[in-house]
Coordinates of C-alpha atoms (C1' of nucleotides) in Angstrom, one line a residue:
Chain G
M198 CA 119.0 135.4 108.0
T199 CA 121.0 132.1 108.9
T200 CA 120.7 128.9 107.0
A201 CA 118.8 127.2 109.8
D202 CA 116.5 130.2 110.1
R203 CA 115.7 129.9 106.4
R204 CA 115.2 126.2 106.7
A205 CA 112.8 126.5 109.7
A206 CA 110.9 129.3 107.8
L207 CA 110.5 127.0 104.8
R208 CA 109.4 124.3 107.1
D209 CA 106.7 126.6 108.5
R210 CA 105.5 127.7 105.1
L211 CA 105.2 124.1 104.0
I212 CA 103.2 123.1 107.0
D213 CA 100.9 126.2 106.5
A214 CA 100.4 125.5 102.9
A215 CA 99.6 121.9 103.4
D216 CA 97.3 122.7 106.2
I217 CA 95.5 125.2 103.9
R218 CA 95.2 122.8 101.1
I219 CA 94.1 119.9 103.3
S220 CA 91.5 122.1 105.0
R221 CA 90.2 123.4 101.5
D222 CA 90.5 120.5 99.2
G223 CA 91.1 117.4 101.6
L224 CA 94.1 115.1 101.9
G225 CA 93.6 113.2 98.7
A226 CA 94.1 116.6 96.8
L227 CA 97.4 117.5 98.5
K228 CA 100.3 117.2 95.8
A229 CA 103.7 118.0 96.2
R230 CA 103.9 120.3 93.3
D231 CA 101.0 122.5 94.4
L232 CA 102.7 122.5 97.8
A233 CA 106.0 123.7 96.5
Q234 CA 104.2 126.5 94.6
D235 CA 102.4 127.6 97.5
A236 CA 105.4 127.7 99.7
G237 CA 107.5 129.4 97.0
C238 CA 110.3 126.9 96.8
A239 CA 111.3 124.2 94.3
L240 CA 109.8 120.6 94.2
G241 CA 112.8 119.1 95.6
A242 CA 113.3 121.5 98.5
I243 CA 110.4 119.8 100.2
Y244 CA 112.6 116.9 100.7
N245 CA 115.4 118.8 102.3
V246 CA 113.0 119.6 105.2
F247 CA 110.6 116.5 105.3
P248 CA 111.5 113.0 104.5
S249 CA 108.3 112.6 102.6
L250 CA 104.9 114.0 102.2
T251 CA 103.4 111.7 104.7
D252 CA 105.7 113.0 107.3
L253 CA 104.4 116.6 106.5
V254 CA 100.9 115.5 106.7
L255 CA 101.4 114.0 110.1
V256 CA 102.7 117.3 111.3
V257 CA 99.5 119.0 109.9
N258 CA 97.3 116.3 111.7
A259 CA 99.1 116.9 114.9
R260 CA 98.2 120.5 114.7
T261 CA 94.8 119.9 113.8
F262 CA 94.5 117.6 116.9
R263 CA 95.8 120.3 119.2
R264 CA 93.2 122.8 117.7
L265 CA 90.6 120.3 118.2
G266 CA 91.5 119.9 122.0
A267 CA 91.7 123.6 122.4
F268 CA 88.4 124.3 120.9
V269 CA 86.6 121.7 123.0
L270 CA 88.3 123.1 126.0
G271 CA 87.0 126.6 125.1
E272 CA 83.6 125.5 124.8
L273 CA 83.5 123.9 128.1
A274 CA 84.3 127.4 129.9
G275 CA 81.7 128.4 132.4
D276 CA 79.7 126.8 135.0
H277 CA 77.9 123.5 134.0
T278 CA 76.6 120.3 135.5
P279 CA 78.7 117.3 134.6
A280 CA 76.0 115.9 132.4
R281 CA 75.8 119.2 130.7
Q282 CA 79.5 119.4 130.0
M283 CA 79.4 116.0 128.4
V284 CA 76.9 117.2 125.9
I285 CA 78.9 120.3 125.4
M286 CA 81.9 118.3 124.6
A287 CA 80.2 116.1 122.1
Q288 CA 78.6 119.1 120.4
A289 CA 81.9 121.0 120.3
Y290 CA 83.4 117.8 118.7
H291 CA 80.6 117.9 116.2
H292 CA 81.0 121.7 115.5
F293 CA 84.8 121.4 115.1
A294 CA 84.5 118.5 112.7
A295 CA 81.8 120.4 110.6
A296 CA 83.9 123.5 110.4
N297 CA 87.1 121.6 109.7
R298 CA 85.7 118.8 107.7
H299 CA 88.7 117.9 105.6
A300 CA 91.4 118.6 108.2
W301 CA 89.3 116.5 110.7
G302 CA 89.0 113.9 108.2
A303 CA 92.6 113.8 107.4
M304 CA 93.3 112.7 111.0
F305 CA 91.3 109.4 110.5
T306 CA 92.8 108.7 107.1
V307 CA 96.3 107.9 108.1
D308 CA 97.4 105.6 105.6
R309 CA 99.4 103.3 107.9
L310 CA 101.2 100.4 106.3
P311 CA 100.3 97.0 107.7
G312 CA 103.1 96.9 110.3
E313 CA 103.1 100.6 111.4
T314 CA 101.5 101.9 114.4
A315 CA 100.2 105.3 115.0
P316 CA 102.8 108.0 115.9
G317 CA 103.1 108.7 119.7
W318 CA 101.6 112.1 119.8
Y319 CA 98.5 110.6 118.3
R320 CA 98.1 108.2 121.4
D321 CA 98.9 111.1 123.8
E322 CA 96.4 113.5 122.2
M323 CA 93.7 110.9 122.3
D324 CA 94.4 110.1 126.0
G325 CA 94.3 113.8 126.5
L326 CA 90.7 113.8 125.1
F327 CA 89.8 110.8 127.0
T328 CA 90.9 112.4 130.4
L329 CA 88.8 115.3 129.5
I330 CA 85.7 113.1 129.1
A331 CA 86.6 111.1 132.3
G332 CA 86.3 114.2 134.5
P333 CA 82.5 114.8 134.2
L334 CA 82.0 110.9 133.7
G335 CA 83.5 110.4 137.1
Q336 CA 81.1 112.7 138.6
V337 CA 78.0 111.4 136.8
M338 CA 78.9 107.8 137.5
P339 CA 80.8 107.8 140.9
T340 CA 80.6 104.2 141.4
L341 CA 82.8 103.3 138.4
S342 CA 86.2 102.1 139.0
G343 CA 89.2 104.0 137.4
P344 CA 89.5 101.5 134.6
E345 CA 85.7 101.1 134.0
R346 CA 85.6 104.9 133.8
D347 CA 88.3 105.1 131.2
R348 CA 86.6 102.4 129.2
M349 CA 83.3 104.2 129.3
A350 CA 85.1 107.4 128.3
R351 CA 86.4 105.6 125.2
T352 CA 83.1 104.0 124.5
L353 CA 81.4 107.5 124.7
F354 CA 84.1 109.1 122.4
S355 CA 83.7 106.4 119.9
A356 CA 79.9 106.6 119.9
V357 CA 80.0 110.4 119.5
H358 CA 82.6 110.1 116.8
G359 CA 80.5 107.6 115.0
I360 CA 77.5 109.8 115.1
V361 CA 79.4 112.8 113.8
A362 CA 81.2 110.8 111.2
L363 CA 78.2 109.1 109.8
G364 CA 76.1 112.3 110.1
L365 CA 78.5 114.5 108.1
D366 CA 78.9 111.9 105.5
Q367 CA 75.5 111.5 104.0
A368 CA 76.2 107.9 104.1
A369 CA 73.8 107.2 106.8
G370 CA 71.1 108.5 104.5
G371 CA 68.6 111.1 105.3
V372 CA 70.3 112.6 108.4
S373 CA 70.4 116.1 108.1
V374 CA 73.2 118.1 109.5
E375 CA 70.8 119.8 111.9
D376 CA 69.8 116.6 113.4
I377 CA 73.2 115.8 114.7
D378 CA 73.2 118.1 117.7
P379 CA 69.9 116.9 118.8
M380 CA 70.9 113.2 118.3
L381 CA 74.1 113.8 120.6
E382 CA 72.1 115.7 123.2
V383 CA 69.6 112.9 123.4
L384 CA 72.2 110.1 123.7
L385 CA 74.4 111.7 126.2
S386 CA 71.5 113.1 128.4
R387 CA 70.2 109.4 128.5
I388 CA 73.6 108.1 129.3
A389 CA 74.6 110.7 131.9
G390 CA 71.1 110.6 133.4
D391 CA 70.5 114.4 133.3
D392 CA 66.7 114.1 132.6
A393 CA 66.6 117.5 131.1
A394 CA 66.0 116.1 127.6
Chain Y
M155 CA 76.3 76.5 76.9
T156 CA 75.1 79.7 75.2
T157 CA 77.0 83.0 75.1
A158 CA 74.7 84.6 77.6
D159 CA 75.5 81.8 79.9
R160 CA 79.0 82.1 79.5
R161 CA 78.8 85.7 80.1
A162 CA 76.7 85.3 83.3
A163 CA 79.0 82.7 84.5
L164 CA 82.1 84.9 84.2
R165 CA 80.3 87.6 85.9
D166 CA 79.9 85.3 88.8
R167 CA 83.2 84.1 88.8
L168 CA 84.5 87.9 88.6
I169 CA 82.1 88.7 91.7
D170 CA 83.3 85.8 93.6
A171 CA 87.0 86.3 92.9
A172 CA 86.6 89.9 93.9
D173 CA 84.8 89.0 97.2
I174 CA 87.5 86.5 98.2
R175 CA 90.3 89.0 97.3
I176 CA 88.6 91.9 99.2
S177 CA 87.9 89.7 102.0
R178 CA 91.4 88.5 102.3
D179 CA 93.6 91.4 101.4
G180 CA 91.2 94.3 101.6
L181 CA 89.7 96.7 98.9
G182 CA 93.0 98.5 98.3
A183 CA 94.7 95.2 97.2
L184 CA 92.2 94.4 94.3
K185 CA 93.9 94.7 91.1
A186 CA 92.4 93.9 87.7
R187 CA 95.2 91.6 86.7
D188 CA 94.9 89.5 89.8
L189 CA 91.1 89.3 89.3
A190 CA 91.4 88.1 85.7
Q191 CA 93.7 85.4 86.7
D192 CA 91.5 84.2 89.5
A193 CA 88.5 84.2 87.3
G194 CA 90.4 82.7 84.6
C195 CA 89.8 85.2 81.9
A196 CA 91.8 87.7 80.0
L197 CA 92.3 91.2 81.5
G198 CA 90.0 92.9 78.9
A199 CA 87.3 90.4 79.5
I200 CA 86.5 92.1 82.7
Y201 CA 85.4 95.0 80.7
N202 CA 83.0 93.1 78.7
V203 CA 81.0 92.4 81.7
F204 CA 81.6 95.4 84.0
P205 CA 82.1 98.9 82.9
S206 CA 84.8 99.5 85.5
L207 CA 86.2 97.8 88.6
T208 CA 84.4 100.2 90.7
D209 CA 81.1 98.9 89.6
L210 CA 82.3 95.4 90.4
V211 CA 83.3 96.5 93.9
L212 CA 79.8 97.8 94.3
V213 CA 78.3 94.6 93.5
V214 CA 80.5 92.9 96.1
N215 CA 79.5 95.5 98.7
A216 CA 75.9 94.9 98.0
R217 CA 76.4 91.2 98.7
T218 CA 78.3 91.9 101.9
F219 CA 75.5 94.2 103.1
R220 CA 73.0 91.4 102.6
R221 CA 75.1 89.1 104.3
L222 CA 75.4 91.4 107.2
G223 CA 71.7 91.9 107.4
A224 CA 71.2 88.1 107.3
F225 CA 73.7 87.5 110.0
V226 CA 72.2 90.0 112.4
L227 CA 68.7 88.7 111.8
G228 CA 70.1 85.2 112.4
E229 CA 71.5 86.1 115.8
L230 CA 68.1 87.7 116.7
A231 CA 66.5 84.4 116.7
G232 CA 64.9 83.3 120.0
D233 CA 63.0 84.8 122.7
H234 CA 64.5 88.1 124.1
T235 CA 63.4 91.2 125.8
P236 CA 63.5 94.2 123.4
A237 CA 66.5 95.7 125.4
R238 CA 68.2 92.5 124.9
Q239 CA 67.5 92.2 121.3
M240 CA 69.4 95.7 121.1
V241 CA 72.4 94.4 122.6
I242 CA 72.3 91.2 120.4
M243 CA 72.0 93.3 117.4
A244 CA 75.0 95.6 118.4
Q245 CA 77.2 92.5 119.2
A246 CA 76.2 90.8 116.1
Y247 CA 77.2 93.9 114.1
H248 CA 80.4 93.8 115.9
H249 CA 81.1 90.0 115.3
F250 CA 80.3 90.3 111.7
A251 CA 82.8 93.3 111.3
A252 CA 85.3 91.5 113.1
A253 CA 84.8 88.3 111.1
N254 CA 84.7 90.2 107.7
R255 CA 87.1 93.0 108.5
H256 CA 88.0 93.8 105.0
A257 CA 84.7 93.1 103.2
W258 CA 82.9 95.1 106.0
G259 CA 85.5 98.0 105.7
A260 CA 85.1 98.1 101.9
M261 CA 81.4 99.1 102.4
F262 CA 82.6 102.3 104.1
T263 CA 85.3 103.1 101.7
V264 CA 83.2 104.0 98.6
D265 CA 85.4 106.3 96.8
R266 CA 82.5 108.5 95.5
L267 CA 83.4 111.4 93.3
P268 CA 82.3 114.8 94.8
G269 CA 78.9 115.0 92.9
E270 CA 78.1 111.3 93.0
T271 CA 75.6 109.9 95.4
A272 CA 75.5 106.5 96.9
P273 CA 73.7 103.9 94.9
G274 CA 70.2 103.2 95.7
W275 CA 70.5 99.8 97.2
Y276 CA 72.9 101.1 99.7
R277 CA 70.0 103.4 100.9
D278 CA 67.7 100.6 100.9
E279 CA 69.8 98.2 102.9
M280 CA 70.5 100.9 105.3
D281 CA 66.8 101.6 105.9
G282 CA 66.4 97.8 106.4
L283 CA 69.0 97.9 109.2
F284 CA 67.3 100.9 110.7
T285 CA 63.9 99.2 110.5
L286 CA 65.4 96.2 112.4
I287 CA 66.6 98.5 115.2
A288 CA 63.3 100.6 115.3
G289 CA 61.3 97.6 116.3
P290 CA 62.6 96.9 119.9
L291 CA 63.4 100.7 120.1
G292 CA 59.7 101.3 119.9
Q293 CA 58.9 98.8 122.8
V294 CA 61.7 100.1 125.0
M295 CA 60.6 103.8 124.3
P296 CA 56.9 103.7 123.6
T297 CA 56.5 107.4 123.9
L298 CA 58.5 108.3 120.8
S299 CA 56.9 109.5 117.8
G300 CA 57.7 107.6 114.5
P301 CA 60.3 110.2 113.3
E302 CA 61.9 110.4 116.8
R303 CA 62.1 106.7 116.7
D304 CA 63.8 106.5 113.5
R305 CA 66.1 109.2 114.4
M306 CA 67.0 107.5 117.6
A307 CA 67.6 104.3 115.5
R308 CA 70.1 106.1 113.4
T309 CA 71.7 107.5 116.3
L310 CA 72.2 104.1 117.9
F311 CA 73.4 102.5 114.7
S312 CA 75.9 105.3 114.3
A313 CA 77.1 105.1 117.8
V314 CA 77.6 101.2 117.7
H315 CA 79.2 101.7 114.3
G316 CA 81.7 104.2 115.7
I317 CA 82.5 102.0 118.9
V318 CA 83.1 99.0 116.6
A319 CA 85.1 101.0 113.9
L320 CA 87.4 102.5 116.3
G321 CA 87.6 99.4 118.4
L322 CA 88.7 97.3 115.5
D323 CA 91.2 99.9 114.3
Q324 CA 93.6 100.3 117.0
A325 CA 93.2 104.0 116.4
A326 CA 91.3 104.5 119.7
G327 CA 94.4 103.2 121.3
G328 CA 94.5 100.6 124.0
V329 CA 91.0 99.3 123.5
S330 CA 91.4 95.5 123.3
V331 CA 89.1 93.6 121.1
E332 CA 87.6 91.7 124.0
D333 CA 86.5 95.0 125.5
I334 CA 84.2 95.9 122.5
D335 CA 81.5 93.6 123.6
P336 CA 81.1 94.8 127.1
M337 CA 81.3 98.4 125.8
L338 CA 78.3 97.8 123.7
E339 CA 76.5 96.0 126.3
V340 CA 77.0 98.9 128.7
L341 CA 76.0 101.5 126.2
L342 CA 72.9 99.9 125.0
S343 CA 71.7 98.6 128.5
R344 CA 72.0 102.1 129.8
I345 CA 70.0 103.6 126.8
A346 CA 67.4 100.8 126.6
G347 CA 66.9 101.0 130.2
D348 CA 67.5 97.4 130.9
D349 CA 69.3 97.4 134.3
A350 CA 70.8 93.9 133.8
A351 CA 74.2 95.5 133.5
Chain K
dT85 C1' 139.7 142.3 105.9
dG86 C1' 140.7 139.0 102.1
dT87 C1' 141.1 134.7 99.8
dA88 C1' 140.3 129.8 98.9
dC89 C1' 137.7 126.1 99.9
dA90 C1' 133.8 123.2 101.6
dT91 C1' 129.2 122.6 102.4
dC92 C1' 124.6 122.1 101.7
dA93 C1' 120.3 124.6 100.6
dG94 C1' 117.9 125.1 96.3
dT95 C1' 116.7 123.6 91.6
dG96 C1' 113.4 121.4 88.3
dA97 C1' 113.8 118.0 84.7
dA98 C1' 113.7 113.2 84.6
dC99 C1' 112.8 108.6 86.7
dG100 C1' 109.9 105.0 87.9
dC101 C1' 106.0 102.6 88.9
dG102 C1' 101.6 101.1 89.6
dC103 C1' 97.6 100.2 87.4
dG104 C1' 92.9 101.1 85.2
dT105 C1' 91.5 101.0 80.7
dT106 C1' 91.7 100.5 75.7
dC107 C1' 92.2 98.7 71.3
dA108 C1' 93.2 96.2 67.1
dC109 C1' 93.0 91.8 66.3
dT110 C1' 91.2 86.3 66.4
dG111 C1' 88.3 82.9 66.3
dA112 C1' 84.4 80.6 68.1
dT113 C1' 79.2 80.9 68.1
dG114 C1' 75.0 81.9 66.0
dT115 C1' 72.1 83.1 61.9
dA116 C1' 70.4 83.2 57.1
dC117 C1' 69.3 80.7 53.2
Chain B
dT50 C1' 72.4 69.3 56.5
dG51 C1' 75.8 72.4 54.5
dT52 C1' 77.9 76.8 53.3
dA53 C1' 78.7 81.9 53.7
dC54 C1' 78.7 85.6 56.6
dA55 C1' 78.3 88.4 60.7
dT56 C1' 78.7 89.2 65.5
dC57 C1' 80.7 89.6 69.5
dA58 C1' 83.2 87.3 73.4
dG59 C1' 87.9 86.8 74.4
dT60 C1' 92.9 88.3 74.1
dG61 C1' 96.9 90.6 76.3
dA62 C1' 100.2 94.1 74.6
dA63 C1' 100.2 98.8 74.9
dC64 C1' 98.6 103.3 76.5
dG65 C1' 98.2 107.1 79.5
dC66 C1' 98.5 109.6 83.5
dG67 C1' 99.2 110.8 87.8
dC68 C1' 102.6 111.8 91.0
dG69 C1' 106.1 110.9 94.8
dT70 C1' 110.8 110.9 94.8
dT71 C1' 115.6 111.2 93.1
dC72 C1' 119.7 113.3 91.2
dA73 C1' 123.2 115.8 89.1
dC74 C1' 123.9 120.3 89.0
dT75 C1' 124.5 125.7 90.8
dG76 C1' 125.4 129.0 93.6
dA77 C1' 124.9 131.2 97.9
dT78 C1' 126.5 131.0 102.7
dG79 C1' 129.9 129.8 106.2
dT80 C1' 134.5 128.5 107.8
dA81 C1' 139.6 128.4 108.1
dC82 C1' 143.5 130.7 107.8

DNA sequence: TGTACATCAGTGAACGCGCGTTCACTGATGTAC
DNA sequence: TGTACATCAGTGAACGCGCGTTCACTGATGTAC
């Protein structure tokens, strides 16, 4: 096994270990020493592979984001009306967030320093999600112009995100988790104009 | 000036100082030493008045929440259709958040330890906001039962919150701040069924 | 294939720093008589 | 009103701790000849 291989293997083990710890205990509980122990390396070895813990976290977040995208896409399989597709996507987002509470939360807990901007992949993945929404949205609201449709996609994503975020936190007070799916259903059915609700 | 008066005065100065610093630099930038200097007291004096910095922050948050409520209520003044009222409330929420970015953000950055629940006033203020929404909502959707209407109010609040939060953060990528008001308008008009949009 | 040397992954003790909170001390305020 | 004592607000230096990151060192791996 060559040096580069070992290095790559360590990198993978570190990412896995960080992923597991973030998923289980949350981003705030991620410590360099635990990580080194989990990955079976010395504390300092982490810094041979990643410039800082933050960079490692970004890699984990990118992975979570891809998982999210794949999951939502998977749930969409099958034949559905556009309006139904939108409800499915929203609920898939919810279910993913609920099942991956901490990893999902970590994506929105980027501790950007004032000047810094989000990494490029973040932007790209987000655009991917928006495109996914724009599809059925365009069918439901055929009169929208391209930019209008994109803006609407963003609006809906933000709205769904808000409902899921405040719902999973008990911050909104008194919302029980079982309420979230119906809430999403009602909102999107009203918007998408599918009067099945 | 009696001892109790001095104590009360210091308490007020500390709250004011914390409010100013949080509003200007954000919750993360609030340091005990700065606070003592601003309030013109010794570092230790803070702990004669508040058990911990966290308790002080909660007081500031409560104040911010009341300000928010008063602002939204103020914007509602005048004669408007229920659907219009809902748009006004949402945009008022946005404008308050934009004008008080850090103080507003601090309310949602409660660093609750795992077991702890949000303080009582938080719940109460939230309920107040929901009630405010439930009014016009009941008129717009008269067929909703009481609990259904309350749930809908929560849903709409969460949705608006999400749009504002992701909009003010540049996280959602490419949303410009001027887009937020129209986004809210479109969403709520569609929901409230006021076909003015 | 063997030897000498260079590189760099690997190590973990130690550094550094930020910062909330405490604590022993002081002096002003308030009370008792 | 005056004196003696007690209380407790006020003080800020020092504590403590968590934790990311560095750094001087070692030894294995890879290269040159």
